[in-house]
CSV table of C-alpha atoms and ligand atoms in Angstrom, one decimal:
chain,number,residue,atom,x,y,z
A,167,UNK,CA,0.0,0.0,0.0
A,168,UNK,CA,2.9,2.2,0.7
A,169,UNK,CA,4.2,1.8,-2.9
A,170,UNK,CA,0.7,2.4,-4.2
A,171,UNK,CA,0.6,5.7,-2.3
A,172,UNK,CA,4.0,6.8,-3.6
A,173,UNK,CA,2.9,5.8,-7.1
A,174,UNK,CA,-0.2,8.0,-6.8
A,175,UNK,CA,2.0,10.9,-5.6
A,176,UNK,CA,4.3,10.7,-8.5
A,177,UNK,CA,1.6,10.1,-11.1
A,178,UNK,CA,-0.3,13.1,-9.8
A,179,UNK,CA,2.6,15.5,-9.5
A,180,UNK,CA,4.1,14.7,-12.9
A,181,UNK,CA,1.4,16.2,-15.0
A,182,UNK,CA,1.1,19.1,-12.6
A,183,UNK,CA,4.5,20.3,-13.6
A,184,UNK,CA,3.1,21.0,-17.0
A,185,UNK,CA,1.3,24.3,-17.3
A,186,UNK,CA,-1.2,23.0,-19.9
A,187,UNK,CA,-2.7,20.3,-17.6
A,188,UNK,CA,-6.4,20.4,-16.7
A,189,UNK,CA,-6.2,20.8,-12.9
A,190,UNK,CA,-9.8,19.8,-12.3
A,191,UNK,CA,-9.2,16.5,-14.1
A,192,UNK,CA,-6.2,15.8,-11.8
A,193,UNK,CA,-8.2,16.7,-8.7
A,194,UNK,CA,-11.1,14.4,-9.6
A,195,UNK,CA,-8.9,11.6,-10.7
A,196,UNK,CA,-6.8,11.4,-7.5
A,197,UNK,CA,-8.6,13.2,-4.8
A,198,UNK,CA,-12.3,12.9,-5.9
A,199,UNK,CA,-14.9,10.7,-4.2
A,200,UNK,CA,-14.0,7.9,-6.5
A,201,UNK,CA,-10.5,9.0,-6.9
A,202,UNK,CA,-7.4,6.8,-6.6
A,203,UNK,CA,-6.3,8.1,-3.2
A,204,UNK,CA,-9.8,7.8,-1.8
A,205,UNK,CA,-9.9,4.2,-3.0
A,206,UNK,CA,-6.7,3.5,-1.1
A,207,UNK,CA,-8.0,5.1,2.1
A,208,UNK,CA,-11.2,2.9,1.8
A,209,UNK,CA,-9.2,-0.2,1.8
A,210,UNK,CA,-7.2,0.8,5.0
A,211,UNK,CA,-9.5,-1.5,7.0
A,212,UNK,CA,-7.5,-4.5,5.7
A,213,UNK,CA,-4.3,-3.2,7.4
A,214,UNK,CA,-3.0,-4.3,10.8
A,215,UNK,CA,-3.6,-1.9,13.7
A,216,UNK,CA,0.1,-1.0,13.8
A,217,UNK,CA,0.3,-0.3,10.1
A,218,UNK,CA,-2.9,1.8,9.9
A,219,UNK,CA,-1.7,5.0,11.5
A,220,UNK,CA,1.6,5.0,9.5
A,221,UNK,CA,-0.2,4.4,6.2
A,222,UNK,CA,-2.8,7.0,7.3
A,223,UNK,CA,-0.1,9.6,7.9
A,224,UNK,CA,1.5,8.9,4.5
A,225,UNK,CA,-1.9,9.1,2.7
A,226,UNK,CA,-2.4,12.5,4.3
A,227,UNK,CA,1.0,13.6,3.2
A,228,UNK,CA,0.3,12.5,-0.3
A,229,UNK,CA,-3.1,14.2,-0.3
A,230,UNK,CA,-1.5,17.4,1.1
A,231,UNK,CA,1.3,17.4,-1.5
A,232,UNK,CA,-1.2,17.0,-4.4
A,233,UNK,CA,-3.5,19.7,-3.0
A,234,UNK,CA,-0.5,22.0,-2.5
A,235,UNK,CA,0.6,21.4,-6.1
A,236,UNK,CA,-2.8,22.0,-7.5
A,237,UNK,CA,-3.1,25.2,-5.5
A,238,UNK,CA,0.3,26.4,-6.6
A,239,UNK,CA,-0.7,25.7,-10.2
A,240,UNK,CA,-4.0,27.5,-9.8
A,241,UNK,CA,-2.3,30.6,-8.4
A,242,UNK,CA,0.3,30.6,-11.2
A,243,UNK,CA,-2.5,30.3,-13.8
A,244,UNK,CA,-4.3,33.3,-12.3
A,245,UNK,CA,-1.1,35.3,-12.3
A,246,UNK,CA,-0.5,34.4,-15.9
A,247,UNK,CA,-4.0,35.4,-16.9
A,248,UNK,CA,-3.6,38.7,-15.2
A,249,UNK,CA,-0.3,39.3,-17.0
A,250,UNK,CA,-1.9,38.6,-20.3
A,251,UNK,CA,-4.9,40.9,-19.5
A,252,UNK,CA,-2.6,43.7,-18.5
A,253,UNK,CA,-0.5,43.3,-21.7
A,254,UNK,CA,-3.6,43.3,-23.9
A,255,UNK,CA,-5.0,46.4,-22.2
A,256,UNK,CA,-1.8,48.3,-22.1
A,257,UNK,CA,-2.4,52.1,-22.7
A,258,UNK,CA,0.4,54.4,-23.7
A,259,UNK,CA,-0.5,57.6,-21.9
A,260,UNK,CA,2.4,59.4,-23.5
A,261,UNK,CA,0.8,59.1,-27.0
A,262,UNK,CA,-0.3,62.5,-28.3
A,263,UNK,CA,-4.2,62.8,-28.1
A,264,UNK,CA,-6.6,63.9,-30.7
A,265,UNK,CA,-7.5,67.6,-30.0
A,266,UNK,CA,-11.1,68.4,-30.8
A,267,UNK,CA,-11.3,71.4,-33.1
A,268,UNK,CA,-12.9,74.3,-31.2
A,269,UNK,CA,-14.8,76.9,-33.3
A,270,UNK,CA,-15.3,80.5,-32.4
A,271,UNK,CA,-17.9,83.2,-32.7
A,272,UNK,CA,-18.8,84.4,-36.2
A,273,UNK,CA,-17.2,87.8,-36.9
A,274,UNK,CA,-20.6,89.5,-37.0
A,275,UNK,CA,-21.6,88.1,-33.6
A,276,UNK,CA,-18.2,89.0,-32.2
A,277,UNK,CA,-18.4,92.6,-33.4
A,278,UNK,CA,-22.0,92.9,-32.2
A,279,UNK,CA,-21.0,91.8,-28.7
A,280,UNK,CA,-18.1,94.3,-28.7
A,281,UNK,CA,-20.5,97.1,-29.7
A,282,UNK,CA,-22.9,96.0,-26.9
A,283,UNK,CA,-20.0,96.1,-24.4
A,284,UNK,CA,-19.0,99.6,-25.4
A,285,UNK,CA,-22.6,100.9,-25.0
A,286,UNK,CA,-23.3,99.0,-21.8
A,287,UNK,CA,-20.1,100.7,-20.5
A,288,UNK,CA,-21.8,104.0,-21.3
A,289,UNK,CA,-24.9,103.1,-19.3
A,290,UNK,CA,-27.1,101.7,-22.1
A,291,UNK,CA,-29.2,98.6,-21.7
A,292,UNK,CA,-30.3,96.2,-24.4
A,293,UNK,CA,-33.9,96.2,-25.7
A,294,UNK,CA,-35.3,93.7,-28.2
A,295,UNK,CA,-38.1,93.9,-30.7
A,296,UNK,CA,-39.8,91.4,-33.1
A,297,UNK,CA,-38.4,90.7,-36.6
A,298,UNK,CA,-42.0,90.4,-37.9
A,299,UNK,CA,-43.3,93.9,-37.3
A,300,UNK,CA,-46.4,96.0,-37.8
A,301,UNK,CA,-46.4,98.6,-40.5
A,302,UNK,CA,-47.3,101.0,-37.7
A,303,UNK,CA,-44.1,100.5,-35.7
A,304,UNK,CA,-41.8,100.1,-38.7
A,305,UNK,CA,-43.1,103.2,-40.5
A,306,UNK,CA,-46.2,105.2,-39.3
A,307,UNK,CA,-45.1,105.8,-35.7
A,308,UNK,CA,-41.7,106.9,-37.1
A,309,UNK,CA,-43.3,109.7,-39.1
A,310,UNK,CA,-43.3,107.7,-42.3
A,311,UNK,CA,-47.0,107.6,-43.3
A,312,UNK,CA,-48.4,105.5,-46.2
A,313,UNK,CA,-47.2,106.8,-49.5
A,314,UNK,CA,-44.2,108.6,-48.0
A,315,UNK,CA,-41.2,108.4,-50.4
A,316,UNK,CA,-38.9,107.2,-47.5
A,317,UNK,CA,-40.7,103.8,-47.8
A,318,UNK,CA,-39.2,103.3,-51.3
A,319,UNK,CA,-35.6,103.0,-50.0
A,320,UNK,CA,-36.7,100.4,-47.4
A,321,UNK,CA,-38.8,98.2,-49.6
A,322,UNK,CA,-39.3,95.0,-47.6
A,323,UNK,CA,-41.2,91.7,-47.4
A,324,UNK,CA,-44.9,91.9,-46.5
A,325,UNK,CA,-46.7,89.3,-44.6
A,326,UNK,CA,-50.0,91.2,-45.0
A,327,UNK,CA,-50.9,94.8,-45.7
A,328,UNK,CA,-50.2,95.8,-42.1
A,329,UNK,CA,-47.5,93.2,-41.1
A,330,UNK,CA,-44.0,93.0,-42.6
A,331,UNK,CA,-40.4,92.0,-41.9
A,332,UNK,CA,-38.9,95.0,-40.2
A,333,UNK,CA,-36.7,97.0,-42.6
A,334,UNK,CA,-34.9,98.8,-39.7
A,335,UNK,CA,-34.4,98.5,-35.9
A,336,UNK,CA,-36.0,101.9,-35.4
A,337,UNK,CA,-39.4,100.4,-34.5
A,338,UNK,CA,-37.9,99.2,-31.2
A,339,UNK,CA,-37.5,102.9,-30.3
A,340,UNK,CA,-41.3,103.3,-30.4
A,341,UNK,CA,-41.9,100.0,-28.6
A,342,UNK,CA,-39.6,101.1,-25.8
A,343,UNK,CA,-41.0,104.6,-25.5
A,344,UNK,CA,-44.5,103.3,-25.4
A,345,UNK,CA,-43.7,101.2,-22.3
A,346,UNK,CA,-41.0,103.1,-20.6
A,347,UNK,CA,-40.9,106.8,-19.5
A,348,UNK,CA,-37.6,108.8,-19.6
A,349,UNK,CA,-34.8,108.6,-18.7
A,350,UNK,CA,-34.4,106.0,-21.5
A,351,UNK,CA,-31.0,104.8,-22.7
A,352,UNK,CA,-31.2,101.7,-24.8
A,353,UNK,CA,-29.5,99.9,-27.7
A,354,UNK,CA,-31.3,97.4,-29.8
A,355,UNK,CA,-29.3,95.0,-32.0
A,356,UNK,CA,-31.1,92.7,-34.4
A,357,UNK,CA,-31.9,91.5,-37.9
A,358,UNK,CA,-33.6,93.6,-40.6
A,359,UNK,CA,-34.9,92.8,-44.0
A,360,UNK,CA,-35.1,94.6,-47.3
A,361,UNK,CA,-36.0,93.2,-50.8
A,362,UNK,CA,-32.6,94.2,-52.1
A,363,UNK,CA,-30.6,92.2,-54.7
A,364,UNK,CA,-27.6,90.5,-53.1
A,365,UNK,CA,-24.3,92.1,-54.2
A,366,UNK,CA,-21.0,93.1,-52.6
A,367,UNK,CA,-22.6,95.8,-50.4
A,368,UNK,CA,-26.3,94.9,-50.3
A,369,UNK,CA,-28.1,91.9,-48.7
A,370,UNK,CA,-31.8,91.2,-48.2
A,371,UNK,CA,-31.0,90.3,-44.6
A,372,UNK,CA,-28.5,92.2,-42.4
A,373,UNK,CA,-28.1,93.4,-38.8
A,374,UNK,CA,-28.5,96.9,-37.4
A,375,UNK,CA,-28.0,98.3,-34.0
A,376,UNK,CA,-30.4,101.1,-32.9
A,377,UNK,CA,-29.6,103.5,-30.1
A,378,UNK,CA,-32.0,105.8,-28.2
A,379,UNK,CA,-31.5,108.3,-25.4
A,380,UNK,CA,-34.4,110.3,-24.1
A,381,UNK,CA,-34.2,112.6,-21.0
A,382,UNK,CA,-34.5,116.2,-20.0
A,383,UNK,CA,-32.0,118.5,-21.7
A,384,UNK,CA,-30.5,116.0,-24.2
A,385,UNK,CA,-28.7,117.8,-27.0
A,386,UNK,CA,-26.9,117.1,-30.2
A,387,UNK,CA,-23.7,117.6,-28.3
A,388,UNK,CA,-24.5,114.5,-26.2
A,389,UNK,CA,-25.0,112.6,-29.4
A,390,UNK,CA,-21.7,113.7,-30.8
A,391,UNK,CA,-19.7,113.0,-27.6
A,392,UNK,CA,-21.3,109.6,-27.3
A,393,UNK,CA,-20.7,108.6,-30.9
A,394,UNK,CA,-17.1,109.8,-30.7
A,395,UNK,CA,-16.5,107.7,-27.7
A,396,UNK,CA,-18.0,104.7,-29.5
A,397,UNK,CA,-15.9,105.3,-32.6
A,398,UNK,CA,-12.6,105.6,-30.7
A,399,UNK,CA,-13.3,102.4,-28.7
A,400,UNK,CA,-14.4,100.5,-31.8
A,401,UNK,CA,-11.9,101.7,-34.4
A,402,UNK,CA,-9.0,103.0,-32.4
A,403,UNK,CA,-8.2,106.0,-30.3
A,404,UNK,CA,-7.1,108.2,-33.2
A,405,UNK,CA,-10.4,107.9,-34.9
A,406,UNK,CA,-12.4,111.1,-35.7
A,407,UNK,CA,-16.0,111.4,-36.6
A,408,UNK,CA,-17.8,113.7,-39.1
A,409,UNK,CA,-21.4,114.7,-39.2
A,410,UNK,CA,-23.0,115.3,-42.6
A,411,UNK,CA,-26.5,116.9,-42.8
A,412,UNK,CA,-29.1,114.4,-43.9
A,413,UNK,CA,-32.8,113.7,-43.7
A,414,UNK,CA,-34.6,111.0,-41.8
A,415,UNK,CA,-38.3,111.4,-41.2
A,416,UNK,CA,-38.0,110.4,-37.5
A,417,UNK,CA,-35.2,112.8,-36.5
A,418,UNK,CA,-34.8,116.5,-36.8
A,419,UNK,CA,-32.1,117.6,-37.3
A,420,UNK,CA,-30.6,114.5,-38.9
A,421,UNK,CA,-27.1,113.5,-39.9
A,422,UNK,CA,-25.1,110.8,-41.5
A,423,UNK,CA,-22.0,110.0,-39.5
A,424,UNK,CA,-18.6,109.0,-40.9
A,425,UNK,CA,-15.5,107.7,-39.2
A,426,UNK,CA,-12.0,108.6,-40.4
A,427,UNK,CA,-10.6,105.7,-42.4
A,428,UNK,CA,-8.7,103.4,-40.0
A,429,UNK,CA,-6.3,102.3,-42.8
A,430,UNK,CA,-5.1,105.7,-44.1
A,431,UNK,CA,-6.1,107.9,-41.1
A,432,UNK,CA,-8.1,110.2,-43.4
A,433,UNK,CA,-5.8,111.0,-46.4
A,434,UNK,CA,-7.5,108.6,-48.8
A,435,UNK,CA,-6.8,105.0,-49.8
A,436,UNK,CA,-8.3,102.0,-51.4
A,437,UNK,CA,-10.4,101.0,-48.4
A,438,UNK,CA,-12.2,104.4,-48.1
A,439,UNK,CA,-12.1,104.8,-51.9
A,440,UNK,CA,-10.0,107.9,-51.7
A,441,UNK,CA,-12.5,109.7,-49.4
A,442,UNK,CA,-10.6,109.4,-46.1
A,443,UNK,CA,-14.0,108.8,-44.4
A,444,UNK,CA,-16.3,105.8,-44.1
A,445,UNK,CA,-20.0,106.2,-43.5
A,446,UNK,CA,-21.2,104.0,-40.6
A,447,UNK,CA,-24.5,105.3,-39.3
A,448,UNK,CA,-27.5,107.6,-39.4
A,449,UNK,CA,-28.5,109.7,-36.4
A,450,UNK,CA,-30.3,112.7,-35.2
A,451,UNK,CA,-32.5,114.3,-32.5
A,452,UNK,CA,-35.8,112.4,-32.1
A,453,UNK,CA,-38.6,114.2,-34.0
A,454,UNK,CA,-41.2,115.8,-31.6
A,455,UNK,CA,-43.8,114.0,-33.6
A,456,UNK,CA,-42.3,110.6,-32.7
A,457,UNK,CA,-42.0,111.5,-29.0
A,458,UNK,CA,-45.6,112.7,-28.9
A,459,UNK,CA,-46.7,109.5,-30.7
A,460,UNK,CA,-45.3,107.5,-27.8
A,461,UNK,CA,-46.8,109.7,-25.1
A,462,UNK,CA,-43.7,111.6,-24.3
A,463,UNK,CA,-44.0,115.4,-24.1
A,464,UNK,CA,-41.4,117.0,-26.5
A,465,UNK,CA,-41.7,120.3,-24.5
A,466,UNK,CA,-40.2,118.5,-21.5
A,467,UNK,CA,-38.0,115.8,-23.0
A,468,UNK,CA,-35.6,115.6,-25.9
A,469,UNK,CA,-33.6,112.7,-27.2
A,470,UNK,CA,-31.2,111.5,-29.8
A,471,UNK,CA,-31.3,108.3,-31.8
A,472,UNK,CA,-28.9,106.5,-34.1
A,473,UNK,CA,-28.9,103.4,-36.2
A,474,UNK,CA,-25.9,101.6,-37.7
A,475,UNK,CA,-25.3,98.5,-39.8
A,476,UNK,CA,-23.4,95.8,-37.9
A,477,UNK,CA,-22.1,94.3,-41.2
A,478,UNK,CA,-20.9,97.8,-42.2
A,479,UNK,CA,-19.1,98.3,-38.9
A,480,UNK,CA,-17.5,94.8,-39.2
A,481,UNK,CA,-16.4,95.4,-42.8
A,482,UNK,CA,-15.0,98.8,-41.8
A,483,UNK,CA,-13.2,97.4,-38.8
A,484,UNK,CA,-11.6,94.5,-40.7
A,485,UNK,CA,-11.3,95.9,-44.2
A,486,UNK,CA,-13.8,93.3,-45.7
A,487,UNK,CA,-15.0,94.4,-49.1
A,488,UNK,CA,-17.9,91.9,-49.8
A,489,UNK,CA,-20.9,91.4,-47.5
A,490,UNK,CA,-21.6,88.0,-49.0
A,491,UNK,CA,-18.5,86.6,-47.2
A,492,UNK,CA,-20.4,86.7,-44.0
A,493,UNK,CA,-22.9,84.1,-45.1
A,494,UNK,CA,-20.8,82.0,-47.6
A,495,UNK,CA,-19.7,79.9,-44.6
A,496,UNK,CA,-16.2,79.5,-46.1
A,497,UNK,CA,-13.9,78.5,-43.2
A,498,UNK,CA,-10.9,80.0,-45.0
A,499,UNK,CA,-12.6,83.4,-44.4
A,500,UNK,CA,-14.1,82.6,-41.0
A,501,UNK,CA,-10.8,81.2,-39.6
A,502,UNK,CA,-9.2,84.6,-39.9
A,503,UNK,CA,-11.1,86.1,-37.0
B,621,DAH,N1,-33.3,103.4,-39.5
B,621,DAH,C1,-32.3,104.1,-40.3
B,621,DAH,C2,-32.0,103.3,-41.6
B,621,DAH,O1,-32.2,102.1,-41.5
B,621,DAH,C3,-31.1,104.4,-39.6
B,621,DAH,C4,-31.3,105.5,-38.6
B,621,DAH,C5,-31.1,106.8,-38.9
B,621,DAH,C6,-31.7,105.2,-37.3
B,621,DAH,C7,-31.3,107.8,-38.0
B,621,DAH,C8,-31.9,106.2,-36.4
B,621,DAH,C9,-31.7,107.5,-36.7
B,621,DAH,O2,-32.3,105.9,-35.1
B,621,DAH,O3,-31.9,108.5,-35.8
B,621,DAH,O4,-31.5,103.8,-42.5
């Protein structure tokens, strides 16, 4: 029986030296309920009482050595599996990553926000009005009655006889004055629409920014000072402004305002077409008729208003010569800002 046990030990341990062996098969074959070692233990009854404990001890040693070997193999297999897993999942953290491309604001949006910042810095707040507007606000309340020739230059898209796409941001002046009593100090940026053919300087859709200040004792001097401050902040501190007499139905007196060319400083170049000046806005003192229309007494209050094209300001600022570039969506153009 002693030999039998030693034979079991060596037969069990031999295959265990080989990494490819099925450990469970070995366990069942030698240590299982019907295993070889168990069979030997079952026949222990035939032994003499002196022999029994010795053989018993040997059998336990054999069992222990097989169990130890199986355990060692199991641990080794686990370690190998972990090694393989770690190798397969290896991550090189020093490899350069893929940087996602980050876009930026459209030049028009950027300039609009800069303009807003400048006016907010001078105490203005932002007012908004609808793109789809009543004829009353877009024209009539601004002293442009039906049949008035000023309507021709602002031909627009009509939804019905009395509703249209606003051709200017000036109707927001009326909407604000109807609701709010002086002092008023607002700007109103937004889209405007005109049935113009698209070319280098015209577009059926563009942006304007309206400004309105109404209070006691507001003069044209306030308008000039405020616009000069705006021009210097927007186009550079050496910028000068020039008022040219003009006519708008909703202001009296009215003016068109130019800024000195930021490229040549006023001596004339390609950008300002030899003029030295670039027109950027219309302005004037709010017409008493408009004030009265909105329930504000022109004997007590006065105000100034201005309106400028945001595309025009952006083109002037960056020397862009074609308004269509803003909507072409060509990244070679947009990436430059
Ligand atoms: N609404 C005018 C236009 O689109 C611009 C304008 C001129 C606005 C004079 C004003 C202003 O507020 O006072 O041509």
